[in-house]
Amino acid sequence: MMFNALVVEKGDDGKTSAAVRQIGLDDLPDGDVTVAVEYSTVNYKDGLCVGPGGGLVRNYPHVPGIDFAGTVEASDDPRYKVGDKVVLTGWRVGEAHWGGYSQKARVKADWLVPLPDGLNTRQAMAVGTAGFTAMLAVMALEDHGIKDGPVLVTGAAGGVGSVATAILANLGHKVAGVTGRPETADYLMSLGATQIVAREELNETVKRPLEAEVWGGCVDAVGGDMLARVLGQMQYGASVAAVGLAGGAGLPTTVIPFLLRGVNLLGIDSVMQPYDNRLRAWERIARDLPMYKLAAMVQPAVLSELPQLGRDILAGQIRGRVVVDVNA
Ligand code: NDP
């Protein structure tokens, strides 16, 4: 039986190309569980993998898609039976192991999580890796204590930023969203942001290592100059959950915010999260993320649109989350 997948191939000239092709079950990589995929999403890493050069792809031909949700179709693992709804993020799926841009996927049972009550497969992928990471970031901030001041979310109109804004606002925090797209202000307010900060206000390189104490916490999807600047504006003892590098991998700062303000810089990695953490985060998502706000973030897509959507996300042009219906 053949089915559709977006396959990335590498030519003799070293160039990569992505196209929707028919593949079979025998083509899928080894694994304990075969899943009939329903939805996948477009994340920043997916943009790299479907784009020229193959980004993070480790083997060719390759099926990208770093997350998916669907229904178990066959299982050699007692934890999963046929018909179970499951969700997958991380574990280098879509980079080193074929991923979710396919109507079927075969993976290790250890990488899956049962879909929590209160979420269907489409909602789980409206959250996807970006939203799952936003939840991990909020949990890390909570573990270290969120201060009274507003919580800053950088890259607010993107995937991680949108979900972080909605969760934090729903938990009762004042949220300041940083965006380079003023036209997204109404959208961010609808997710619960109480303040919009223009990207230019924070993009300058650090002039003074410490500025006025403003932010009670921060979820940072941008990194680079912006993160360096934000570190000097954190309240005493507040924490920054560093998630991404959409604005650059450098960090031109000093030790001063850490020494004189006790600022915590918390690195968030969604890829290698142990099972219990993943389960806890998905259960928190089902509880703490209002579904009407999640619905407002979503743009639907189909497999054939992925090469263009990959370019769009790398250019910072996607608002919220793109959910790919692999069966459409
Ligand atoms: P998106 O592209 O959806 O969002 C990124 C946002 O950052 C953009 O929408 C834009 O927001 C802002 N931005 C883009 N370029 C710049 C720039 N040059 N300077 C300042 N701001 C910029 O991506 P995601 O939200 O999905 O991912 C964000 C980051 O998090 C990526 O680096 C990604 O790789 C990383 N990530 C990390 C994970 C982990 O496990 N640690 C998991 C998931 C993602 P606006 O228009 O509002 O300014």
GROMACS .gro file of C-alpha atoms and ligand atoms in nm:
model
  376
    1MET     CA    1   0.000   0.000   0.000
    2MET     CA    2   0.142   0.335  -0.105
    3PHE     CA    3   0.090   0.669   0.067
    4ASN     CA    4   0.204   1.032   0.040
    5ALA     CA    5   0.510   1.184   0.202
    6LEU     CA    6   0.722   1.493   0.148
    7VAL     CA    7   1.061   1.349   0.055
    8VAL     CA    8   1.385   1.548   0.058
    9GLU     CA    9   1.649   1.413  -0.180
   10LYS     CA   10   2.011   1.513  -0.238
   11GLY     CA   11   2.138   1.526  -0.596
   12ASP     CA   12   2.487   1.442  -0.723
   13ASP     CA   13   2.560   1.816  -0.719
   14GLY     CA   14   2.494   1.820  -0.341
   15LYS     CA   15   2.177   2.027  -0.382
   16THR     CA   16   1.861   1.912  -0.203
   17SER     CA   17   1.503   1.921  -0.328
   18ALA     CA   18   1.172   1.846  -0.155
   19ALA     CA   19   0.863   1.705  -0.328
   20VAL     CA   20   0.552   1.503  -0.241
   21ARG     CA   21   0.607   1.138  -0.343
   22GLN     CA   22   0.440   0.799  -0.298
   23ILE     CA   23   0.624   0.569  -0.060
   24GLY     CA   24   0.537   0.233   0.103
   25LEU     CA   25   0.544   0.084   0.454
   26ASP     CA   26   0.864  -0.104   0.363
   27ASP     CA   27   1.038   0.230   0.301
   28LEU     CA   28   0.977   0.348   0.658
   29PRO     CA   29   1.264   0.324   0.908
   30ASP     CA   30   1.265   0.064   1.188
   31GLY     CA   31   1.060   0.126   1.500
   32ASP     CA   32   0.817  -0.037   1.745
   33VAL     CA   33   0.508   0.162   1.656
   34THR     CA   34   0.356   0.254   1.319
   35VAL     CA   35   0.133   0.561   1.332
   36ALA     CA   36  -0.130   0.676   1.084
   37VAL     CA   37  -0.028   1.041   1.094
   38GLU     CA   38  -0.311   1.295   1.095
   39TYR     CA   39  -0.135   1.627   1.149
   40SER     CA   40   0.217   1.766   1.158
   41THR     CA   41   0.337   2.128   1.178
   42VAL     CA   42   0.587   2.381   1.049
   43ASN     CA   43   0.862   2.467   1.298
   44TYR     CA   44   1.178   2.668   1.252
   45LYS     CA   45   1.384   2.346   1.225
   46ASP     CA   46   1.147   2.215   0.957
   47GLY     CA   47   1.215   2.532   0.759
   48LEU     CA   48   1.584   2.446   0.768
   49CYS     CA   49   1.524   2.081   0.671
   50VAL     CA   50   1.297   2.142   0.370
   51GLY     CA   51   1.508   2.433   0.246
   52PRO     CA   52   1.815   2.429   0.020
   53GLY     CA   53   2.109   2.249   0.177
   54GLY     CA   54   1.889   2.020   0.387
   55GLY     CA   55   1.956   2.207   0.712
   56LEU     CA   56   1.962   1.956   0.995
   57VAL     CA   57   1.884   1.647   0.782
   58ARG     CA   58   2.123   1.362   0.869
   59ASN     CA   59   2.033   1.103   0.599
   60TYR     CA   60   1.890   1.100   0.245
   61PRO     CA   61   1.632   1.045   0.115
   62HIS     CA   62   1.457   1.193   0.415
   63VAL     CA   63   1.104   1.268   0.533
   64PRO     CA   64   1.116   1.582   0.752
   65GLY     CA   65   0.854   1.692   1.006
   66ILE     CA   66   0.980   1.720   1.365
   67ASP     CA   67   0.640   1.650   1.520
   68PHE     CA   68   0.315   1.468   1.448
   69ALA     CA   69  -0.007   1.343   1.604
   70GLY     CA   70  -0.209   1.047   1.485
   71THR     CA   71  -0.348   0.701   1.559
   72VAL     CA   72  -0.149   0.384   1.629
   73GLU     CA   73  -0.183   0.145   1.337
   74ALA     CA   74   0.055  -0.132   1.450
   75SER     CA   75   0.253  -0.178   1.770
   76ASP     CA   76   0.517  -0.418   1.903
   77ASP     CA   77   0.520  -0.234   2.237
   78PRO     CA   78   0.272  -0.322   2.516
   79ARG     CA   79   0.234   0.047   2.610
   80TYR     CA   80   0.054   0.123   2.282
   81LYS     CA   81  -0.231  -0.062   2.115
   82VAL     CA   82  -0.396  -0.017   1.776
   83GLY     CA   83  -0.631   0.282   1.783
   84ASP     CA   84  -0.447   0.479   2.055
   85LYS     CA   85  -0.405   0.849   1.987
   86VAL     CA   86  -0.044   0.961   2.022
   87VAL     CA   87   0.174   1.269   1.987
   88LEU     CA   88   0.545   1.295   1.910
   89THR     CA   89   0.795   1.577   1.953
   90GLY     CA   90   1.173   1.569   1.961
   91TRP     CA   91   1.424   1.280   1.959
   92ARG     CA   92   1.569   1.407   1.628
   93VAL     CA   93   1.266   1.278   1.440
   94GLY     CA   94   1.248   1.475   1.114
   95GLU     CA   95   1.627   1.521   1.126
   96ALA     CA   96   1.794   1.180   1.184
   97HIS     CA   97   1.479   0.961   1.167
   98TRP     CA   98   1.192   1.005   0.917
   99GLY     CA   99   0.927   1.236   1.055
  100GLY     CA  100   0.571   1.361   1.032
  101TYR     CA  101   0.544   1.495   0.675
  102SER     CA  102   0.398   1.158   0.576
  103GLN     CA  103   0.068   0.974   0.603
  104LYS     CA  104   0.248   0.701   0.802
  105ALA     CA  105   0.544   0.711   1.040
  106ARG     CA  106   0.733   0.436   1.223
  107VAL     CA  107   0.913   0.536   1.545
  108LYS     CA  108   1.040   0.407   1.879
  109ALA     CA  109   0.764   0.371   2.137
  110ASP     CA  110   0.982   0.563   2.385
  111TRP     CA  111   0.950   0.877   2.174
  112LEU     CA  112   0.569   0.886   2.186
  113VAL     CA  113   0.329   1.025   2.443
  114PRO     CA  114  -0.040   0.927   2.468
  115LEU     CA  115  -0.259   1.221   2.371
  116PRO     CA  116  -0.382   1.377   2.697
  117ASP     CA  117  -0.756   1.404   2.771
  118GLY     CA  118  -0.893   1.733   2.641
  119LEU     CA  119  -0.681   1.751   2.325
  120ASN     CA  120  -0.756   1.606   1.982
  121THR     CA  121  -0.482   1.537   1.726
  122ARG     CA  122  -0.538   1.867   1.543
  123GLN     CA  123  -0.521   2.069   1.865
  124ALA     CA  124  -0.209   1.879   1.971
  125MET     CA  125  -0.040   1.986   1.649
  126ALA     CA  126  -0.172   2.341   1.672
  127VAL     CA  127   0.048   2.334   1.984
  128GLY     CA  128   0.323   2.119   1.827
  129THR     CA  129   0.691   2.143   1.914
  130ALA     CA  130   0.681   2.523   1.938
  131GLY     CA  131   0.392   2.523   2.186
  132PHE     CA  132   0.528   2.227   2.379
  133THR     CA  133   0.854   2.420   2.417
  134ALA     CA  134   0.662   2.730   2.528
  135MET     CA  135   0.504   2.519   2.803
  136LEU     CA  136   0.844   2.382   2.908
  137ALA     CA  137   0.968   2.742   2.927
  138VAL     CA  138   0.675   2.851   3.145
  139MET     CA  139   0.729   2.550   3.374
  140ALA     CA  140   1.099   2.636   3.408
  141LEU     CA  141   1.010   2.998   3.498
  142GLU     CA  142   0.759   2.872   3.756
  143ASP     CA  143   1.021   2.641   3.909
  144HIS     CA  144   1.246   2.944   3.966
  145GLY     CA  145   0.965   3.184   4.063
  146ILE     CA  146   0.797   3.441   3.839
  147LYS     CA  147   0.819   3.794   3.985
  148ASP     CA  148   0.532   4.046   3.997
  149GLY     CA  149   0.639   4.257   3.699
  150PRO     CA  150   0.524   4.185   3.346
  151VAL     CA  151   0.662   3.872   3.180
  152LEU     CA  152   0.834   3.950   2.850
  153VAL     CA  153   0.786   3.722   2.549
  154THR     CA  154   1.020   3.785   2.255
  155GLY     CA  155   0.935   3.677   1.901
  156ALA     CA  156   0.581   3.703   2.033
  157ALA     CA  157   0.391   3.663   1.704
  158GLY     CA  158   0.583   3.344   1.615
  159GLY     CA  159   0.495   2.989   1.719
  160VAL     CA  160   0.671   2.968   2.056
  161GLY     CA  161   0.583   3.330   2.136
  162SER     CA  162   0.213   3.298   2.056
  163VAL     CA  163   0.162   2.991   2.274
  164ALA     CA  164   0.376   3.132   2.558
  165THR     CA  165   0.173   3.455   2.551
  166ALA     CA  166  -0.159   3.268   2.570
  167ILE     CA  167  -0.046   3.035   2.850
  168LEU     CA  168   0.113   3.307   3.065
  169ALA     CA  169  -0.190   3.536   3.026
  170ASN     CA  170  -0.425   3.251   3.114
  171LEU     CA  171  -0.221   3.186   3.430
  172GLY     CA  172  -0.285   3.547   3.533
  173HIS     CA  173   0.049   3.708   3.443
  174LYS     CA  174   0.079   4.044   3.272
  175VAL     CA  175   0.245   3.970   2.938
  176ALA     CA  176   0.452   4.210   2.727
  177GLY     CA  177   0.498   4.081   2.372
  178VAL     CA  178   0.798   4.192   2.166
  179THR     CA  179   0.729   4.197   1.794
  180GLY     CA  180   0.885   4.338   1.480
  181ARG     CA  181   0.543   4.330   1.312
  182PRO     CA  182   0.323   4.611   1.451
  183GLU     CA  183   0.029   4.474   1.251
  184THR     CA  184   0.020   4.173   1.488
  185ALA     CA  185  -0.060   4.390   1.792
  186ASP     CA  186  -0.435   4.313   1.788
  187TYR     CA  187  -0.360   3.942   1.748
  188LEU     CA  188  -0.122   3.946   2.046
  189MET     CA  189  -0.373   4.137   2.258
  190SER     CA  190  -0.637   3.877   2.166
  191LEU     CA  191  -0.402   3.608   2.303
  192GLY     CA  192  -0.380   3.802   2.630
  193ALA     CA  193  -0.080   4.035   2.592
  194THR     CA  194  -0.130   4.355   2.791
  195GLN     CA  195   0.163   4.544   2.637
  196ILE     CA  196   0.333   4.545   2.296
  197VAL     CA  197   0.704   4.627   2.276
  198ALA     CA  198   0.846   4.719   1.934
  199ARG     CA  199   1.142   4.503   1.831
  200GLU     CA  200   1.357   4.812   1.761
  201GLU     CA  201   1.331   4.914   2.127
  202LEU     CA  202   1.527   4.606   2.229
  203ASN     CA  203   1.743   4.539   1.925
  204GLU     CA  204   2.026   4.776   2.008
  205THR     CA  205   2.342   4.618   2.140
  206VAL     CA  206   2.402   4.649   2.512
  207LYS     CA  207   2.534   4.990   2.608
  208ARG     CA  208   2.505   4.949   2.983
  209PRO     CA  209   2.510   4.603   3.143
  210LEU     CA  210   2.225   4.700   3.377
  211GLU     CA  211   1.920   4.913   3.306
  212ALA     CA  212   1.601   4.974   3.508
  213GLU     CA  213   1.451   4.652   3.648
  214VAL     CA  214   1.137   4.585   3.444
  215TRP     CA  215   1.060   4.222   3.365
  216GLY     CA  216   0.943   3.961   3.617
  217GLY     CA  217   1.034   3.678   3.380
  218CYS     CA  218   1.101   3.622   3.012
  219VAL     CA  219   1.041   3.357   2.747
  220ASP     CA  220   1.301   3.436   2.480
  221ALA     CA  221   1.268   3.287   2.129
  222VAL     CA  222   1.508   3.536   1.969
  223GLY     CA  223   1.850   3.525   2.142
  224GLY     CA  224   2.131   3.749   2.010
  225ASP     CA  225   2.139   4.120   2.083
  226MET     CA  226   1.783   4.120   2.212
  227LEU     CA  227   1.850   3.858   2.478
  228ALA     CA  228   2.166   4.043   2.584
  229ARG     CA  229   1.965   4.362   2.626
  230VAL     CA  230   1.680   4.191   2.812
  231LEU     CA  231   1.918   4.034   3.066
  232GLY     CA  232   2.004   4.384   3.191
  233GLN     CA  233   1.636   4.474   3.233
  234MET     CA  234   1.531   4.175   3.445
  235GLN     CA  235   1.408   4.228   3.799
  236TYR     CA  236   1.633   4.111   4.081
  237GLY     CA  237   1.634   3.729   4.091
  238ALA     CA  238   1.408   3.692   3.786
  239SER     CA  239   1.460   3.426   3.518
  240VAL     CA  240   1.486   3.413   3.142
  241ALA     CA  241   1.387   3.087   2.972
  242ALA     CA  242   1.600   3.088   2.656
  243VAL     CA  243   1.428   2.886   2.387
  244GLY     CA  244   1.556   2.996   2.047
  245LEU     CA  245   1.784   3.196   1.824
  246ALA     CA  246   1.557   3.347   1.558
  247GLY     CA  247   1.756   3.670   1.595
  248GLY     CA  248   2.104   3.518   1.622
  249ALA     CA  249   2.316   3.268   1.812
  250GLY     CA  250   2.559   3.518   1.963
  251LEU     CA  251   2.515   3.656   2.313
  252PRO     CA  252   2.707   3.982   2.356
  253THR     CA  253   2.659   4.029   2.729
  254THR     CA  254   2.864   4.042   3.051
  255VAL     CA  255   2.843   3.852   3.379
  256ILE     CA  256   2.705   4.165   3.550
  257PRO     CA  257   2.328   4.080   3.530
  258PHE     CA  258   2.404   3.741   3.685
  259LEU     CA  259   2.636   3.874   3.958
  260LEU     CA  260   2.457   4.197   4.058
  261ARG     CA  261   2.094   4.106   3.987
  262GLY     CA  262   2.097   3.729   4.044
  263VAL     CA  263   1.935   3.678   3.703
  264ASN     CA  264   1.884   3.313   3.602
  265LEU     CA  265   1.936   3.212   3.240
  266LEU     CA  266   1.752   2.883   3.187
  267GLY     CA  267   1.820   2.684   2.871
  268ILE     CA  268   1.517   2.501   2.734
  269ASP     CA  269   1.558   2.191   2.517
  270SER     CA  270   1.247   2.016   2.393
  271VAL     CA  271   1.430   1.741   2.203
  272MET     CA  272   1.566   1.511   2.474
  273GLN     CA  273   1.291   1.552   2.737
  274PRO     CA  274   1.230   1.236   2.940
  275TYR     CA  275   0.888   1.073   2.913
  276ASP     CA  276   0.756   1.198   3.251
  277ASN     CA  277   0.842   1.561   3.167
  278ARG     CA  278   0.678   1.534   2.827
  279LEU     CA  279   0.362   1.385   2.980
  280ARG     CA  280   0.352   1.657   3.248
  281ALA     CA  281   0.395   1.933   2.988
  282TRP     CA  282   0.121   1.793   2.761
  283GLU     CA  283  -0.116   1.762   3.058
  284ARG     CA  284  -0.042   2.124   3.155
  285ILE     CA  285  -0.107   2.232   2.795
  286ALA     CA  286  -0.448   2.061   2.798
  287ARG     CA  287  -0.526   2.238   3.127
  288ASP     CA  288  -0.370   2.584   3.090
  289LEU     CA  289  -0.405   2.677   2.722
  290PRO     CA  290  -0.754   2.799   2.626
  291MET     CA  291  -0.862   2.618   2.311
  292TYR     CA  292  -1.030   2.925   2.157
  293LYS     CA  293  -0.697   3.108   2.176
  294LEU     CA  294  -0.520   2.810   2.023
  295ALA     CA  295  -0.771   2.810   1.736
  296ALA     CA  296  -0.692   3.179   1.669
  297MET     CA  297  -0.322   3.096   1.615
  298VAL     CA  298  -0.367   2.834   1.346
  299GLN     CA  299  -0.306   2.852   0.973
  300PRO     CA  300  -0.393   2.524   0.789
  301ALA     CA  301  -0.162   2.375   0.525
  302VAL     CA  302  -0.108   2.066   0.306
  303LEU     CA  303   0.209   1.872   0.223
  304SER     CA  304   0.268   2.039  -0.115
  305GLU     CA  305   0.285   2.384   0.050
  306LEU     CA  306   0.572   2.291   0.282
  307PRO     CA  307   0.870   2.411   0.075
  308GLN     CA  308   0.722   2.764   0.061
  309LEU     CA  309   0.613   2.757   0.425
  310GLY     CA  310   0.967   2.652   0.521
  311ARG     CA  311   1.100   2.966   0.352
  312ASP     CA  312   0.834   3.177   0.524
  313ILE     CA  313   0.916   3.058   0.876
  314LEU     CA  314   1.290   3.118   0.827
  315ALA     CA  315   1.205   3.471   0.712
  316GLY     CA  316   1.003   3.526   1.034
  317GLN     CA  317   0.682   3.570   0.834
  318ILE     CA  318   0.461   3.305   0.991
  319ARG     CA  319   0.208   3.426   1.246
  320GLY     CA  320   0.130   3.169   1.516
  321ARG     CA  321   0.129   2.805   1.412
  322VAL     CA  322   0.094   2.620   1.081
  323VAL     CA  323  -0.089   2.286   1.108
  324VAL     CA  324  -0.030   2.044   0.820
  325ASP     CA  325  -0.317   1.806   0.737
  326VAL     CA  326  -0.111   1.526   0.579
  327ASN     CA  327  -0.423   1.353   0.444
  328ALA     CA  328  -0.568   1.658   0.265
  329NDP     P1  329   0.882   3.144   1.442
  329NDP     O1  330   0.951   3.178   1.315
  329NDP     O2  331   0.739   3.105   1.438
  329NDP     O3  332   0.893   3.267   1.543
  329NDP     C1  333   1.014   3.338   1.561
  329NDP     C2  334   0.977   3.485   1.582
  329NDP     O4  335   1.095   3.555   1.617
  329NDP     C3  336   0.929   3.552   1.453
  329NDP     O5  337   0.792   3.531   1.431
  329NDP     C4  338   0.958   3.697   1.485
  329NDP     O6  339   0.856   3.742   1.574
  329NDP     C5  340   1.088   3.688   1.567
  329NDP     N1  341   1.207   3.712   1.485
  329NDP     C6  342   1.244   3.651   1.369
  329NDP     N2  343   1.359   3.699   1.324
  329NDP     C7  344   1.399   3.792   1.414
  329NDP     C8  345   1.512   3.880   1.423
  329NDP     N3  346   1.609   3.879   1.330
  329NDP     N4  347   1.521   3.963   1.529
  329NDP     C9  348   1.426   3.966   1.623
  329NDP     N5  349   1.315   3.885   1.620
  329NDP    C10  350   1.304   3.801   1.516
  329NDP     O7  351   0.969   3.031   1.513
  329NDP     P2  352   0.931   2.946   1.644
  329NDP     O8  353   0.853   3.032   1.737
  329NDP     O9  354   0.876   2.816   1.604
  329NDP    O10  355   1.076   2.921   1.703
  329NDP    C11  356   1.148   3.030   1.758
  329NDP    C12  357   1.290   2.985   1.794
  329NDP    O11  358   1.281   2.882   1.893
  329NDP    C13  359   1.369   2.926   1.675
  329NDP    O12  360   1.503   2.966   1.687
  329NDP    C14  361   1.355   2.775   1.698
  329NDP    O13  362   1.459   2.703   1.640
  329NDP    C15  363   1.357   2.769   1.848
  329NDP     N6  364   1.295   2.649   1.905
  329NDP    C16  365   1.366   2.585   2.002
  329NDP    C17  366   1.315   2.474   2.063
  329NDP    C18  367   1.390   2.411   2.176
  329NDP    O14  368   1.370   2.295   2.206
  329NDP     N7  369   1.475   2.487   2.243
  329NDP    C19  370   1.188   2.414   2.017
  329NDP    C20  371   1.116   2.496   1.921
  329NDP    C21  372   1.172   2.608   1.865
  329NDP     P3  373   0.790   3.888   1.558
  329NDP    O15  374   0.749   3.897   1.414
  329NDP    O16  375   0.677   3.888   1.655
  329NDP    O17  376   0.898   3.986   1.592
   0.00000   0.00000   0.00000
